[in-house]
Each structure stands twice: as C-alpha cells, then as structure tokens.
Amino acid sequence: MSKELTNIQQKILDYIIDRKTSIGIPPSLAEIAENFNYRNRATVQQHLASIERKGYIKRNPKIARGIEVTLEEKFFIPRPVIGEVAAGNPLTIYPDSLDSIELPTIARMPKDSFLLRVKGDSLKDAYIFTGDVVIVNPNLEPRDGHFVTAVLDDAAVVKRFYKKSHKIELHSENPEYEPIVIEKDYSGFKLVGVVVGVYRSMERKVG
Amino acid sequence: MSKELTNIQQKILDYIIDRKTSIGIPPSLAEIAENFNYRNRATVQQHLASIERKGYIKRNPKIARGIEVTLEEKFFIPRPVIGEVAAGNPLTIYPDSLDSIELPTIARMPKDSFLLRVKGDSLKDAYIFTGDVVIVNPNLEPRDGHFVTAVLDDAAVVKRFYKKSHKIELHSENPEYEPIVIEKDYSGFKLVGVVVGVYRSMERKVG
DNA sequence: ATTTTTGCCATACATATGTATGGTAAAAAT
DNA sequence: ATTTTTACCATACATATGTATGGCAAAAAT
C-alpha cells in the first residue's frame, strides 16, 4: 500500500468497511457525511479521493454507493468474540467482548450470528481445536446431524443434534462415547445455536 | 420462509447475492434489468416486490442499491472449488469446477481468491483435514509465518512460509520434520498463494 | 518562506436510481 | 369461469447521489 492514511481518512475507511460488512450495503457520500457531522458531501468526496489515491479503496464513478475496498493491509477486520466454549465446562460469555479475532473481511457475519472461541482440546474428536472460532447462528432451527452449541446442566457442549419423537440426542463425534439422551422439556438443557461453520485464521496459529 | 420463489425470481435473487458477495456492491434496478435483458426497471421493481413479499430480501425504500438479503434458507451459497491440495501429491485442478461447496454467505470471497479442497490426512499436523476447504489468495504477498500453498517439484504443499536473504524456507507444523530450504530462483518452486483461512462446513461431516 | 496537503464550507448541476401508474398477455389458482 | 399471479412493456416524476468548482484556514512538507 502506497501511503499511510490520516486519522480521519482511517475512520472513514473503517466506517465504510463496517457498513459493508454489517448490513451489506456500502454507504453513500451523504450517509458518510451525516455520520461524521459534515454539512456537505463534497468534504467526503475529497476524503474518498485521498483514500483512493493512497490505494485503499476503488471508486466506481457515477455509480451510487460504488465503493470497493481494496483488501490488502485491510484484509482482516476485528470481530468480537463473545465467549468461550469448551466441552464439559460452563459456557463463558465475556462481559464486554474482551476478546476479538481478526476475521478476514471475506467472512461476513450475518447480523444474528456470533462467534465463540474454542478452548481446550475436548472437542478434538470433532476436529475442532483451541483457538478455532465456531460461527453460531442462534436463530436457525437445527436439523438432524447438525452440530449445535448447547448448555446442558451448566456445561457447554458442541455436539451433533438428533431429534427423536420426545427426546433429543446429542452425539459425540467419537463413536466410543454413548449419545446423550435428553427429554424434550428437560429444563437443564438450553440450545444456544447451530454451528454453521468453523473458521481458523492462519495468521498466528501455534504449532 | 413463506413461499417458494419462481424460476425468474430465484435467478434474480442469485444475481443479487452474487453481486453482493463478489464485488460487494448490491446491484441497482437498472443493472439487474440489463443483466436480464429487460427494457425497463419497473419489471425488476415488480419482481423485487414479489421476492420481498416472500421474505427473501428486505428493501430499503428510496435508498440506492438498498437490497438486503434475508439469510435463512439462503444461508449457504454454492461456490466452486477449483481443485484439490494434498501434501506430497501434485496440485489437482478440476477441469470444469466439478466440485462445489455450500459456503455460508458470511464467507465472502474476494474476487481474486479461490478455494481448494484438502484431501488426505497429510496436513493433519497443521490441523487441516480431508474435506476442509482452504481459502487461497494468490495476489497476497506472503509474510513470514503465513501459511502458503505452493507447488514444489510437482508436489503440492501447504506449509508455513519464511523468507531468508536468498532462500525460502517452508516449515511444517510438526517440529519433527526439518524445514524445506529452497533457493530463491529455483524453478521447481511455484507459489500458488497465501492461505488466508480454513473453512469447514458442519453440514455433513463424516464422523 | 513558500508550497502542498489536509480539512472543511457553499452552491450548482447532471444523472443514476427508485417509484408510481397504467397497460397487455399468458399462466396458475380458485 | 373468474380471479389472481406472473411477467413483461412504456412513460413520467421526485430525489438520491456523485461530481465540479471555488473559497477559506490551519497544518505539514519542502
């Protein structure tokens, strides 16, 4: 990347990336202006010109909201990790999102999903390791065979979900372990969400 | 989701998702019209109204390119997997993108990146397993410690990259293996790209 | 000391864009 | 048989949006 951004330019770039990654629609000049309390779009226009000249974005002339972000230095964006999950232990939710990972900008989070960092190697039979991040969607209805995150008697688990007539079965990936069978209205069971994926950043994996 | 989409509606939705996930800018009505050879935007407008009525998108009135995609059934989008990588074996590139995975819409691919499916367990010392998909960016300059995909003497490898003065070192994750040292201009070495992430779909993992 | 860059303003303009309305025809649903 | 939905067209309109130009002041670079 050619040059460093000034403070303001960096903030504008952050805002653009945030808008694109959260709601999926790049902001217009007017919206950027409003966000930064500018009375005029021309101010934004000039900032964008600077940011583009420095190579961080690419603008599509005449096209509304036509800002593309050039991903290089800005390849990773911080995303809050809201807690930890470790089979056998209680589900830890960080009070103020202390932790965050550098999720690649390619990995856009849907609004309703969240990230949990995996701790301990108790999930290794599911090929999930310490430091990996599971993407959990709490609003998805789990289907048979889906991996789910759940709290069972105050312990967090990541297991395969199977729905029987009046029971729920949680299967381990390791066939040596017997499935856990739960009555459907057992109060000690709380489904957290469906694990839609595992993401592992290759930045600083410990060998 | 409320109702099924018609063929045309589905194609329009796919087009919108494709535009949002590839270049990051939702299409305007005019662009959709052009893509589908409609002479008029109003046609698109009416299709979008139908798609929205069925709950697949949310439109932001008066906002240019203000189409948000409601992710539920459409949580996963197919992405082509262009080949296989298995340490020790040649890099296999599928002739016509035979394979594809259901990548979650959260995982937005930058235009220049591609996916490679991992085969064999020879990468297990890097915690990468059969069926996992590595996201490779060929236009990224690798830094020390980055995982890279490379072809060395016709064999594909995924290893950590280290740049010395006139040599390149490829480190295995397993400390028992000695690093591979390559002269910088050795013709048998071809860098494929930087592995920016590993994604594992939890849909149908074999236990 | 002088020039360039940064950071903001205002006004004006062209057009990109979403929207409204009305019409036609075929297919699907009732 | 009738109504609704689908799938297109055309014309017209309001405004959202990017752009051009000129001006001013402070900070930074030369």
Tab-separated table of C-alpha atoms (C1' of nucleotides) in Angstrom:
chain	number	residue	atom	x	y	z
A	1	MET	CA	0.000	0.000	0.000
A	2	SER	CA	1.345	3.340	-1.008
A	3	LYS	CA	0.845	5.740	1.887
A	4	GLU	CA	-0.450	5.966	5.384
A	5	LEU	CA	-3.942	7.208	5.976
A	6	THR	CA	-4.601	10.191	8.193
A	7	ASN	CA	-6.726	9.683	11.289
A	8	ILE	CA	-9.866	10.956	9.661
A	9	GLN	CA	-9.319	9.004	6.474
A	10	GLN	CA	-8.813	5.850	8.515
A	11	LYS	CA	-12.045	6.455	10.393
A	12	ILE	CA	-13.945	6.946	7.171
A	13	LEU	CA	-12.475	3.748	5.753
A	14	ASP	CA	-13.416	1.881	8.919
A	15	TYR	CA	-16.934	3.215	8.642
A	16	ILE	CA	-17.213	2.074	5.037
A	17	ILE	CA	-15.961	-1.407	5.890
A	18	ASP	CA	-18.285	-1.612	8.847
A	19	ARG	CA	-21.299	-0.717	6.753
A	20	LYS	CA	-20.368	-3.156	4.048
A	21	THR	CA	-19.773	-5.992	6.464
A	22	SER	CA	-22.753	-5.389	8.716
A	23	ILE	CA	-25.742	-4.507	6.554
A	24	GLY	CA	-24.056	-5.317	3.261
A	25	ILE	CA	-24.714	-2.005	1.584
A	26	PRO	CA	-21.877	0.459	1.097
A	27	PRO	CA	-22.688	3.942	2.399
A	28	SER	CA	-23.406	6.891	0.129
A	29	LEU	CA	-21.431	10.093	0.403
A	30	ALA	CA	-24.368	11.722	2.149
A	31	GLU	CA	-24.521	8.986	4.765
A	32	ILE	CA	-20.812	9.235	5.464
A	33	ALA	CA	-21.195	12.992	5.739
A	34	GLU	CA	-24.037	12.614	8.193
A	35	ASN	CA	-22.126	10.090	10.272
A	36	PHE	CA	-19.192	12.433	10.614
A	37	ASN	CA	-21.344	15.549	11.001
A	38	TYR	CA	-20.244	17.101	7.756
A	39	ARG	CA	-22.623	19.607	6.262
A	40	ASN	CA	-21.515	18.712	2.800
A	41	ARG	CA	-20.908	15.690	0.649
A	42	ALA	CA	-18.045	17.368	-1.139
A	43	THR	CA	-15.979	17.028	2.007
A	44	VAL	CA	-16.471	13.292	1.915
A	45	GLN	CA	-15.808	13.249	-1.790
A	46	GLN	CA	-12.408	14.806	-1.221
A	47	HIS	CA	-11.559	12.403	1.569
A	48	LEU	CA	-12.526	9.470	-0.585
A	49	ALA	CA	-10.357	10.829	-3.355
A	50	SER	CA	-7.435	10.875	-0.937
A	51	ILE	CA	-8.153	7.376	0.304
A	52	GLU	CA	-8.404	6.153	-3.258
A	53	ARG	CA	-5.208	7.927	-4.262
A	54	LYS	CA	-3.485	6.044	-1.460
A	55	GLY	CA	-4.871	2.803	-2.807
A	56	TYR	CA	-7.179	1.646	-0.044
A	57	ILE	CA	-10.404	1.808	-1.979
A	58	LYS	CA	-11.528	1.777	-5.576
A	59	ARG	CA	-14.374	4.009	-6.607
A	60	ASN	CA	-16.773	3.306	-9.419
A	61	PRO	CA	-17.507	6.658	-10.992
A	62	LYS	CA	-21.145	7.683	-11.306
A	63	ILE	CA	-22.224	4.536	-9.545
A	64	ALA	CA	-24.214	5.055	-6.368
A	65	ARG	CA	-22.524	3.547	-3.327
A	66	GLY	CA	-19.867	2.253	-5.645
A	67	ILE	CA	-17.046	1.985	-3.160
A	68	GLU	CA	-14.977	-1.170	-3.304
A	69	VAL	CA	-12.476	-1.774	-0.565
A	70	THR	CA	-9.062	-2.810	-1.742
A	71	LEU	CA	-8.174	-5.675	0.515
A	72	GLU	CA	-4.555	-5.906	1.422
A	73	GLU	CA	-3.459	-4.290	4.603
A	74	LYS	CA	-7.110	-4.179	5.468
A	75	PHE	CA	-7.570	-7.827	4.791
A	76	PHE	CA	-8.544	-8.562	8.328
A	77	ILE	CA	-11.120	-6.807	10.388
A	78	PRO	CA	-11.665	-7.261	14.088
A	79	ARG	CA	-14.803	-9.043	15.119
A	80	PRO	CA	-15.875	-9.505	18.686
A	81	VAL	CA	-15.726	-12.991	20.123
A	82	ILE	CA	-18.419	-13.135	22.704
A	83	GLY	CA	-17.273	-16.088	24.697
A	84	GLU	CA	-15.671	-19.448	25.013
A	85	VAL	CA	-16.978	-22.893	24.582
A	86	ALA	CA	-15.189	-25.924	25.950
A	87	ALA	CA	-16.946	-29.225	26.193
A	88	GLY	CA	-17.568	-30.106	29.813
A	89	ASN	CA	-17.125	-26.595	31.126
A	90	PRO	CA	-19.763	-23.905	31.528
A	91	LEU	CA	-20.276	-21.589	28.607
A	92	THR	CA	-18.250	-18.497	29.278
A	93	ILE	CA	-19.601	-15.239	27.962
A	94	TYR	CA	-17.135	-12.396	28.043
A	95	PRO	CA	-18.687	-9.428	29.881
A	96	ASP	CA	-17.639	-6.773	27.397
A	97	SER	CA	-16.355	-8.696	24.432
A	98	LEU	CA	-12.820	-8.547	25.739
A	99	ASP	CA	-11.557	-10.803	23.040
A	100	SER	CA	-11.689	-10.295	19.351
A	101	ILE	CA	-10.259	-12.057	16.386
A	102	GLU	CA	-9.057	-10.728	13.113
A	103	LEU	CA	-11.683	-12.239	10.909
A	104	PRO	CA	-10.908	-11.886	7.241
A	105	THR	CA	-13.128	-9.391	5.517
A	106	ILE	CA	-14.220	-12.250	3.332
A	107	ALA	CA	-16.008	-13.705	6.313
A	108	ARG	CA	-19.047	-11.538	6.649
A	109	MET	CA	-21.112	-12.225	9.688
A	110	PRO	CA	-24.847	-12.296	9.329
A	111	LYS	CA	-26.360	-9.942	11.824
A	112	ASP	CA	-27.734	-12.633	14.073
A	113	SER	CA	-24.725	-14.897	14.314
A	114	PHE	CA	-21.935	-14.730	16.821
A	115	LEU	CA	-18.545	-16.210	17.394
A	116	LEU	CA	-17.336	-18.468	20.145
A	117	ARG	CA	-13.715	-19.280	20.648
A	118	VAL	CA	-12.947	-22.889	21.338
A	119	LYS	CA	-10.789	-23.623	24.312
A	120	GLY	CA	-9.261	-26.880	25.360
A	121	ASP	CA	-8.868	-29.968	23.267
A	122	SER	CA	-12.002	-31.682	24.462
A	123	LEU	CA	-13.591	-31.066	21.086
A	124	LYS	CA	-10.777	-32.622	19.182
A	125	ASP	CA	-12.896	-35.603	18.287
A	126	ALA	CA	-14.890	-33.122	16.228
A	127	TYR	CA	-11.647	-31.834	14.703
A	128	ILE	CA	-12.041	-28.534	16.473
A	129	PHE	CA	-9.081	-27.196	18.372
A	130	THR	CA	-8.044	-24.497	20.766
A	131	GLY	CA	-8.118	-21.133	19.088
A	132	ASP	CA	-10.602	-22.093	16.430
A	133	VAL	CA	-13.703	-19.996	16.214
A	134	VAL	CA	-17.099	-21.508	15.727
A	135	ILE	CA	-19.744	-19.470	13.959
A	136	VAL	CA	-23.036	-19.931	15.756
A	137	ASN	CA	-26.447	-18.952	14.499
A	138	PRO	CA	-28.987	-18.875	17.315
A	139	ASN	CA	-31.970	-18.380	15.042
A	140	LEU	CA	-31.538	-21.443	12.919
A	141	GLU	CA	-33.654	-24.496	13.507
A	142	PRO	CA	-31.259	-27.429	13.954
A	143	ARG	CA	-31.789	-30.411	11.739
A	144	ASP	CA	-30.706	-33.927	12.388
A	145	GLY	CA	-26.958	-34.256	12.224
A	146	HIS	CA	-26.268	-30.569	12.623
A	147	PHE	CA	-23.614	-29.516	15.049
A	148	VAL	CA	-25.118	-27.436	17.797
A	149	THR	CA	-23.835	-25.476	20.739
A	150	ALA	CA	-25.859	-26.166	23.821
A	151	VAL	CA	-25.756	-25.808	27.562
A	152	LEU	CA	-26.506	-28.998	29.436
A	153	ASP	CA	-26.571	-28.832	33.211
A	154	ASP	CA	-24.430	-25.716	33.144
A	155	ALA	CA	-21.859	-27.340	30.909
A	156	ALA	CA	-21.288	-26.188	27.351
A	157	VAL	CA	-21.154	-28.790	24.640
A	158	VAL	CA	-20.672	-28.865	20.912
A	159	LYS	CA	-22.284	-31.981	19.543
A	160	ARG	CA	-24.341	-33.418	16.773
A	161	PHE	CA	-28.062	-32.901	17.198
A	162	TYR	CA	-30.725	-35.551	16.594
A	163	LYS	CA	-34.418	-35.074	17.285
A	164	LYS	CA	-36.425	-38.121	18.247
A	165	SER	CA	-40.131	-38.212	18.990
A	166	HIS	CA	-39.953	-36.976	22.562
A	167	LYS	CA	-36.251	-36.863	23.090
A	168	ILE	CA	-33.205	-35.050	21.877
A	169	GLU	CA	-29.997	-36.929	21.337
A	170	LEU	CA	-26.582	-35.368	21.354
A	171	HIS	CA	-23.985	-37.463	19.610
A	172	SER	CA	-20.280	-37.184	20.024
A	173	GLU	CA	-18.044	-37.456	17.018
A	174	ASN	CA	-16.150	-40.183	18.793
A	175	PRO	CA	-18.115	-43.426	18.470
A	176	GLU	CA	-16.734	-44.657	21.773
A	177	TYR	CA	-18.901	-42.178	23.633
A	178	GLU	CA	-22.546	-43.032	24.113
A	179	PRO	CA	-25.077	-40.462	22.852
A	180	ILE	CA	-26.559	-38.184	25.483
A	181	VAL	CA	-30.327	-38.547	25.598
A	182	ILE	CA	-32.431	-35.653	26.886
A	183	GLU	CA	-36.150	-35.414	27.485
A	184	LYS	CA	-37.545	-32.688	25.276
A	185	ASP	CA	-38.714	-30.428	28.085
A	186	TYR	CA	-35.817	-31.008	30.435
A	187	SER	CA	-35.053	-27.658	31.984
A	188	GLY	CA	-31.331	-28.248	32.276
A	189	PHE	CA	-30.985	-28.181	28.503
A	190	LYS	CA	-30.653	-24.925	26.613
A	191	LEU	CA	-29.890	-24.827	22.929
A	192	VAL	CA	-27.539	-21.997	22.146
A	193	GLY	CA	-27.474	-22.269	18.386
A	194	VAL	CA	-26.460	-24.140	15.306
A	195	VAL	CA	-22.785	-24.253	14.454
A	196	VAL	CA	-22.734	-23.236	10.823
A	197	GLY	CA	-19.023	-23.359	10.415
A	198	VAL	CA	-15.588	-23.386	11.890
A	199	TYR	CA	-13.161	-20.735	10.927
A	200	ARG	CA	-9.493	-20.859	11.634
A	201	SER	CA	-7.334	-17.887	10.897
A	202	MET	CA	-3.912	-18.887	9.666
A	203	GLU	CA	-2.246	-15.764	10.953
A	204	ARG	CA	-0.645	-16.908	14.166
A	205	LYS	CA	-1.512	-20.471	14.765
A	206	VAL	CA	0.576	-22.008	17.466
A	207	GLY	CA	2.352	-25.067	16.200
B	1	MET	CA	-39.564	-18.623	4.621
B	2	SER	CA	-43.045	-18.019	3.447
B	3	LYS	CA	-43.279	-19.106	-0.159
B	4	GLU	CA	-41.311	-20.621	-2.956
B	5	LEU	CA	-39.708	-18.359	-5.485
B	6	THR	CA	-40.460	-18.704	-9.169
B	7	ASN	CA	-37.619	-19.561	-11.515
B	8	ILE	CA	-37.068	-15.992	-12.568
B	9	GLN	CA	-37.304	-14.656	-9.050
B	10	GLN	CA	-34.742	-17.210	-7.932
B	11	LYS	CA	-32.367	-16.184	-10.698
B	12	ILE	CA	-32.697	-12.552	-9.762
B	13	LEU	CA	-32.021	-13.359	-6.123
B	14	ASP	CA	-28.982	-15.385	-7.105
B	15	TYR	CA	-27.742	-12.491	-9.189
B	16	ILE	CA	-28.144	-10.093	-6.282
B	17	ILE	CA	-26.311	-12.412	-3.913
B	18	ASP	CA	-23.567	-12.956	-6.444
B	19	ARG	CA	-23.039	-9.241	-6.891
B	20	LYS	CA	-23.006	-8.607	-3.163
B	21	THR	CA	-20.605	-11.443	-2.466
B	22	SER	CA	-18.216	-10.808	-5.340
B	23	ILE	CA	-17.724	-7.068	-5.751
B	24	GLY	CA	-19.500	-6.106	-2.562
B	25	ILE	CA	-21.928	-3.655	-4.098
B	26	PRO	CA	-25.573	-4.610	-4.458
B	27	PRO	CA	-26.902	-4.087	-7.982
B	28	SER	CA	-29.279	-1.275	-8.916
B	29	LEU	CA	-32.586	-1.988	-10.581
B	30	ALA	CA	-31.149	-0.806	-13.885
B	31	GLU	CA	-28.236	-3.206	-13.640
B	32	ILE	CA	-30.494	-6.134	-12.861
B	33	ALA	CA	-32.683	-5.119	-15.796
B	34	GLU	CA	-29.692	-5.008	-18.090
B	35	ASN	CA	-28.432	-8.366	-16.908
B	36	PHE	CA	-31.755	-9.992	-17.665
B	37	ASN	CA	-32.344	-8.025	-20.857
B	38	TYR	CA	-35.306	-6.147	-19.529
B	39	ARG	CA	-36.009	-2.882	-21.220
B	40	ASN	CA	-37.416	-1.424	-18.085
B	41	ARG	CA	-36.582	-1.110	-14.447
B	42	ALA	CA	-40.189	-1.349	-13.442
B	43	THR	CA	-40.123	-5.023	-14.353
B	44	VAL	CA	-37.328	-5.561	-11.883
B	45	GLN	CA	-39.111	-3.431	-9.352
B	46	GLN	CA	-42.107	-5.734	-9.511
B	47	HIS	CA	-40.001	-8.859	-9.231
B	48	LEU	CA	-38.211	-7.447	-6.238
B	49	ALA	CA	-41.537	-6.639	-4.666
B	50	SER	CA	-42.538	-10.282	-5.083
B	51	ILE	CA	-39.249	-11.557	-3.690
B	52	GLU	CA	-39.604	-9.207	-0.753
B	53	ARG	CA	-43.203	-10.219	-0.174
B	54	LYS	CA	-41.984	-13.804	0.061
B	55	GLY	CA	-39.433	-12.736	2.603
B	56	TYR	CA	-36.151	-13.403	0.859
B	57	ILE	CA	-34.938	-9.831	0.731
B	58	LYS	CA	-35.535	-6.596	2.540
B	59	ARG	CA	-35.620	-3.405	0.573
B	60	ASN	CA	-34.659	-0.012	1.906
B	61	PRO	CA	-37.028	2.439	0.276
B	62	LYS	CA	-35.519	5.382	-1.593
B	63	ILE	CA	-32.038	4.065	-0.909
B	64	ALA	CA	-29.941	3.333	-3.959
B	65	ARG	CA	-28.869	-0.301	-4.154
B	66	GLY	CA	-30.576	-0.815	-0.827
B	67	ILE	CA	-31.263	-4.501	-1.121
B	68	GLU	CA	-30.535	-6.604	1.943
B	69	VAL	CA	-30.690	-10.347	1.624
B	70	THR	CA	-32.612	-12.123	4.320
B	71	LEU	CA	-30.465	-15.078	5.192
B	72	GLU	CA	-32.258	-18.171	6.271
B	73	GLU	CA	-32.868	-20.829	3.714
B	74	LYS	CA	-30.368	-18.904	1.651
B	75	PHE	CA	-27.771	-19.216	4.334
B	76	PHE	CA	-25.435	-21.119	2.097
B	77	ILE	CA	-24.405	-20.307	-1.395
B	78	PRO	CA	-22.597	-22.655	-3.739
B	79	ARG	CA	-19.040	-21.740	-4.515
B	80	PRO	CA	-16.820	-23.561	-6.940
B	81	VAL	CA	-13.902	-25.493	-5.561
B	82	ILE	CA	-11.262	-25.344	-8.230
B	83	GLY	CA	-9.086	-28.206	-7.134
B	84	GLU	CA	-7.500	-30.358	-4.513
B	85	VAL	CA	-4.414	-29.984	-2.460
B	86	ALA	CA	-2.807	-32.921	-0.703
B	87	ALA	CA	0.708	-32.651	0.622
B	88	GLY	CA	3.035	-34.803	-1.415
B	89	ASN	CA	0.733	-35.097	-4.392
B	90	PRO	CA	0.504	-32.834	-7.417
B	91	LEU	CA	-1.922	-29.964	-7.219
B	92	THR	CA	-5.085	-31.118	-8.878
B	93	ILE	CA	-7.137	-28.523	-10.682
B	94	TYR	CA	-10.595	-29.649	-11.648
B	95	PRO	CA	-11.129	-29.058	-15.371
B	96	ASP	CA	-14.552	-27.509	-15.108
B	97	SER	CA	-15.069	-26.820	-11.455
B	98	LEU	CA	-16.782	-30.140	-10.935
B	99	ASP	CA	-16.908	-29.710	-7.234
B	100	SER	CA	-18.549	-27.016	-5.222
B	101	ILE	CA	-19.249	-26.443	-1.576
B	102	GLU	CA	-22.039	-24.687	0.189
B	103	LEU	CA	-20.091	-21.809	1.593
B	104	PRO	CA	-22.019	-19.792	4.128
B	105	THR	CA	-22.967	-16.382	2.888
B	106	ILE	CA	-20.971	-14.998	5.768
B	107	ALA	CA	-17.840	-16.131	3.995
B	108	ARG	CA	-17.484	-13.571	1.304
B	109	MET	CA	-14.857	-14.407	-1.218
B	110	PRO	CA	-12.751	-11.608	-2.533
B	111	LYS	CA	-12.717	-11.642	-6.298
B	112	ASP	CA	-9.208	-12.938	-6.591
B	113	SER	CA	-9.358	-15.754	-4.072
B	114	PHE	CA	-10.237	-19.338	-4.719
B	115	LEU	CA	-10.991	-22.488	-2.805
B	116	LEU	CA	-9.063	-25.710	-2.640
B	117	ARG	CA	-10.382	-28.823	-1.038
B	118	VAL	CA	-7.975	-30.661	1.190
B	119	LYS	CA	-7.575	-34.330	0.577
B	120	GLY	CA	-5.751	-36.891	2.638
B	121	ASP	CA	-4.603	-36.537	6.175
B	122	SER	CA	-1.059	-35.498	5.374
B	123	LEU	CA	-1.874	-31.990	6.522
B	124	LYS	CA	-3.174	-33.093	9.870
B	125	ASP	CA	-0.128	-31.682	11.607
B	126	ALA	CA	-1.495	-28.300	10.528
B	127	TYR	CA	-4.916	-29.294	11.882
B	128	ILE	CA	-6.342	-29.416	8.401
B	129	PHE	CA	-8.313	-32.480	7.423
B	130	THR	CA	-9.911	-34.168	4.481
B	131	GLY	CA	-12.907	-32.214	3.306
B	132	ASP	CA	-11.777	-28.911	4.735
B	133	VAL	CA	-11.556	-26.073	2.304
B	134	VAL	CA	-8.673	-23.654	2.301
B	135	ILE	CA	-9.235	-20.124	1.092
B	136	VAL	CA	-6.265	-19.090	-1.010
B	137	ASN	CA	-5.409	-15.605	-2.158
B	138	PRO	CA	-2.889	-15.673	-4.993
B	139	ASN	CA	-2.288	-11.923	-5.012
B	140	LEU	CA	-1.196	-11.542	-1.443
B	141	GLU	CA	2.447	-11.142	-0.604
B	142	PRO	CA	3.243	-13.819	1.975
B	143	ARG	CA	4.866	-12.717	5.174
B	144	ASP	CA	6.957	-14.767	7.484
B	145	GLY	CA	4.878	-17.380	9.237
B	146	HIS	CA	1.995	-17.248	6.804
B	147	PHE	CA	0.594	-20.483	5.542
B	148	VAL	CA	1.056	-20.752	1.818
B	149	THR	CA	0.022	-23.148	-0.894
B	150	ALA	CA	2.893	-23.932	-3.207
B	151	VAL	CA	3.990	-26.400	-5.807
B	152	LEU	CA	7.420	-27.871	-5.192
B	153	ASP	CA	8.765	-30.304	-7.767
B	154	ASP	CA	5.238	-31.024	-8.973
B	155	ALA	CA	4.014	-31.766	-5.469
B	156	ALA	CA	1.515	-29.532	-3.720
B	157	VAL	CA	2.256	-28.427	-0.209
B	158	VAL	CA	0.627	-26.310	2.435
B	159	LYS	CA	3.256	-25.009	4.781
B	160	ARG	CA	4.466	-22.044	6.734
B	161	PHE	CA	6.469	-19.565	4.705
B	162	TYR	CA	9.693	-17.902	5.821
B	163	LYS	CA	11.820	-15.641	3.675
B	164	LYS	CA	15.528	-15.579	4.300
B	165	SER	CA	18.087	-13.466	2.456
B	166	HIS	CA	18.418	-15.663	-0.600
B	167	LYS	CA	16.356	-18.625	0.418
B	168	ILE	CA	12.817	-19.537	1.141
B	169	GLU	CA	12.026	-21.890	3.974
B	170	LEU	CA	8.914	-23.960	4.213
B	171	HIS	CA	8.198	-25.129	7.721
B	172	SER	CA	5.979	-27.974	8.693
B	173	GLU	CA	3.737	-27.625	11.671
B	174	ASN	CA	5.257	-30.784	13.068
B	175	PRO	CA	8.623	-29.938	14.660
B	176	GLU	CA	9.919	-33.388	13.873
B	177	TYR	CA	10.127	-32.528	10.209
B	178	GLU	CA	13.061	-30.449	9.048
B	179	PRO	CA	12.220	-27.227	7.180
B	180	ILE	CA	12.466	-27.388	3.417
B	181	VAL	CA	15.013	-24.875	2.151
B	182	ILE	CA	14.686	-23.560	-1.385
B	183	GLU	CA	16.949	-21.251	-3.339
B	184	LYS	CA	15.018	-18.142	-4.268
B	185	ASP	CA	15.148	-18.654	-8.025
B	186	TYR	CA	14.734	-22.417	-8.051
B	187	SER	CA	12.485	-23.182	-10.981
B	188	GLY	CA	10.814	-26.179	-9.364
B	189	PHE	CA	9.136	-23.885	-6.846
B	190	LYS	CA	5.899	-22.082	-7.640
B	191	LEU	CA	3.986	-20.146	-5.046
B	192	VAL	CA	0.278	-20.628	-5.503
B	193	GLY	CA	-0.988	-18.248	-2.881
B	194	VAL	CA	-1.427	-17.360	0.732
B	195	VAL	CA	-3.853	-19.424	2.767
B	196	VAL	CA	-5.984	-16.818	4.444
B	197	GLY	CA	-8.287	-19.217	6.184
B	198	VAL	CA	-9.677	-22.644	6.584
B	199	TYR	CA	-13.365	-23.215	6.427
B	200	ARG	CA	-15.097	-26.350	7.490
B	201	SER	CA	-18.755	-26.775	6.838
B	202	MET	CA	-20.527	-28.595	9.614
B	203	GLU	CA	-23.303	-29.802	7.389
B	204	ARG	CA	-22.295	-33.330	6.623
B	205	LYS	CA	-19.002	-34.039	8.249
B	206	VAL	CA	-18.171	-37.688	8.271
B	207	GLY	CA	-17.575	-38.853	11.781
C	1	DA	C1'	9.345	31.389	3.408
C	2	DT	C1'	6.682	29.086	0.186
C	3	DT	C1'	4.148	25.317	-1.441
C	4	DT	C1'	1.406	21.376	-0.714
C	5	DT	C1'	-1.746	18.809	1.813
C	6	DT	C1'	-5.445	18.442	4.890
C	7	DG	C1'	-9.989	19.540	6.256
C	8	DC	C1'	-13.925	21.883	5.932
C	9	DC	C1'	-17.603	25.042	3.702
C	10	DA	C1'	-21.246	26.584	-0.065
C	11	DT	C1'	-23.654	26.412	-4.460
C	12	DA	C1'	-24.843	24.271	-8.672
C	13	DC	C1'	-25.565	20.528	-11.975
C	14	DA	C1'	-26.282	16.056	-14.431
C	15	DT	C1'	-27.807	11.741	-13.936
C	16	DA	C1'	-28.400	7.490	-11.557
C	17	DT	C1'	-31.990	5.429	-9.143
C	18	DG	C1'	-36.248	4.180	-7.011
C	19	DT	C1'	-41.087	4.794	-7.546
C	20	DA	C1'	-45.842	5.444	-9.396
C	21	DT	C1'	-49.269	4.458	-12.746
C	22	DG	C1'	-51.368	2.193	-16.470
C	23	DG	C1'	-51.470	-1.336	-19.984
C	24	DT	C1'	-51.158	-6.256	-22.208
C	25	DA	C1'	-50.943	-11.247	-22.291
C	26	DA	C1'	-50.229	-15.796	-20.641
C	27	DA	C1'	-50.185	-18.994	-16.843
C	28	DA	C1'	-51.870	-20.531	-12.483
C	29	DA	C1'	-55.084	-20.719	-8.886
C	30	DT	C1'	-59.720	-20.576	-7.224
D	1	DA	C1'	-65.469	-19.267	-15.488
D	2	DT	C1'	-63.372	-15.897	-12.897
D	3	DT	C1'	-59.782	-14.071	-10.285
D	4	DT	C1'	-55.075	-13.791	-9.069
D	5	DT	C1'	-50.408	-14.107	-10.066
D	6	DT	C1'	-46.646	-13.853	-13.161
D	7	DA	C1'	-44.096	-11.427	-16.479
D	8	DC	C1'	-43.230	-8.053	-19.314
D	9	DC	C1'	-43.852	-3.146	-21.580
D	10	DA	C1'	-43.984	2.325	-21.678
D	11	DT	C1'	-43.958	6.948	-19.790
D	12	DA	C1'	-43.332	10.185	-16.182
D	13	DC	C1'	-41.612	12.044	-11.811
D	14	DA	C1'	-39.050	13.087	-7.428
D	15	DT	C1'	-34.965	12.695	-5.299
D	16	DA	C1'	-30.818	10.373	-4.016
D	17	DT	C1'	-26.249	10.586	-5.397
D	18	DG	C1'	-21.910	11.634	-7.408
D	19	DT	C1'	-19.416	15.424	-9.300
D	20	DA	C1'	-17.498	20.050	-10.455
D	21	DT	C1'	-15.927	24.443	-8.975
D	22	DG	C1'	-14.465	27.951	-5.960
D	23	DG	C1'	-13.188	29.567	-1.420
D	24	DC	C1'	-11.017	29.615	3.293
D	25	DA	C1'	-7.879	28.371	7.175
D	26	DA	C1'	-4.726	25.505	9.622
D	27	DA	C1'	-1.193	22.017	9.471
D	28	DA	C1'	2.551	19.767	7.221
D	29	DA	C1'	6.082	19.414	3.986
D	30	DT	C1'	9.605	21.471	1.203
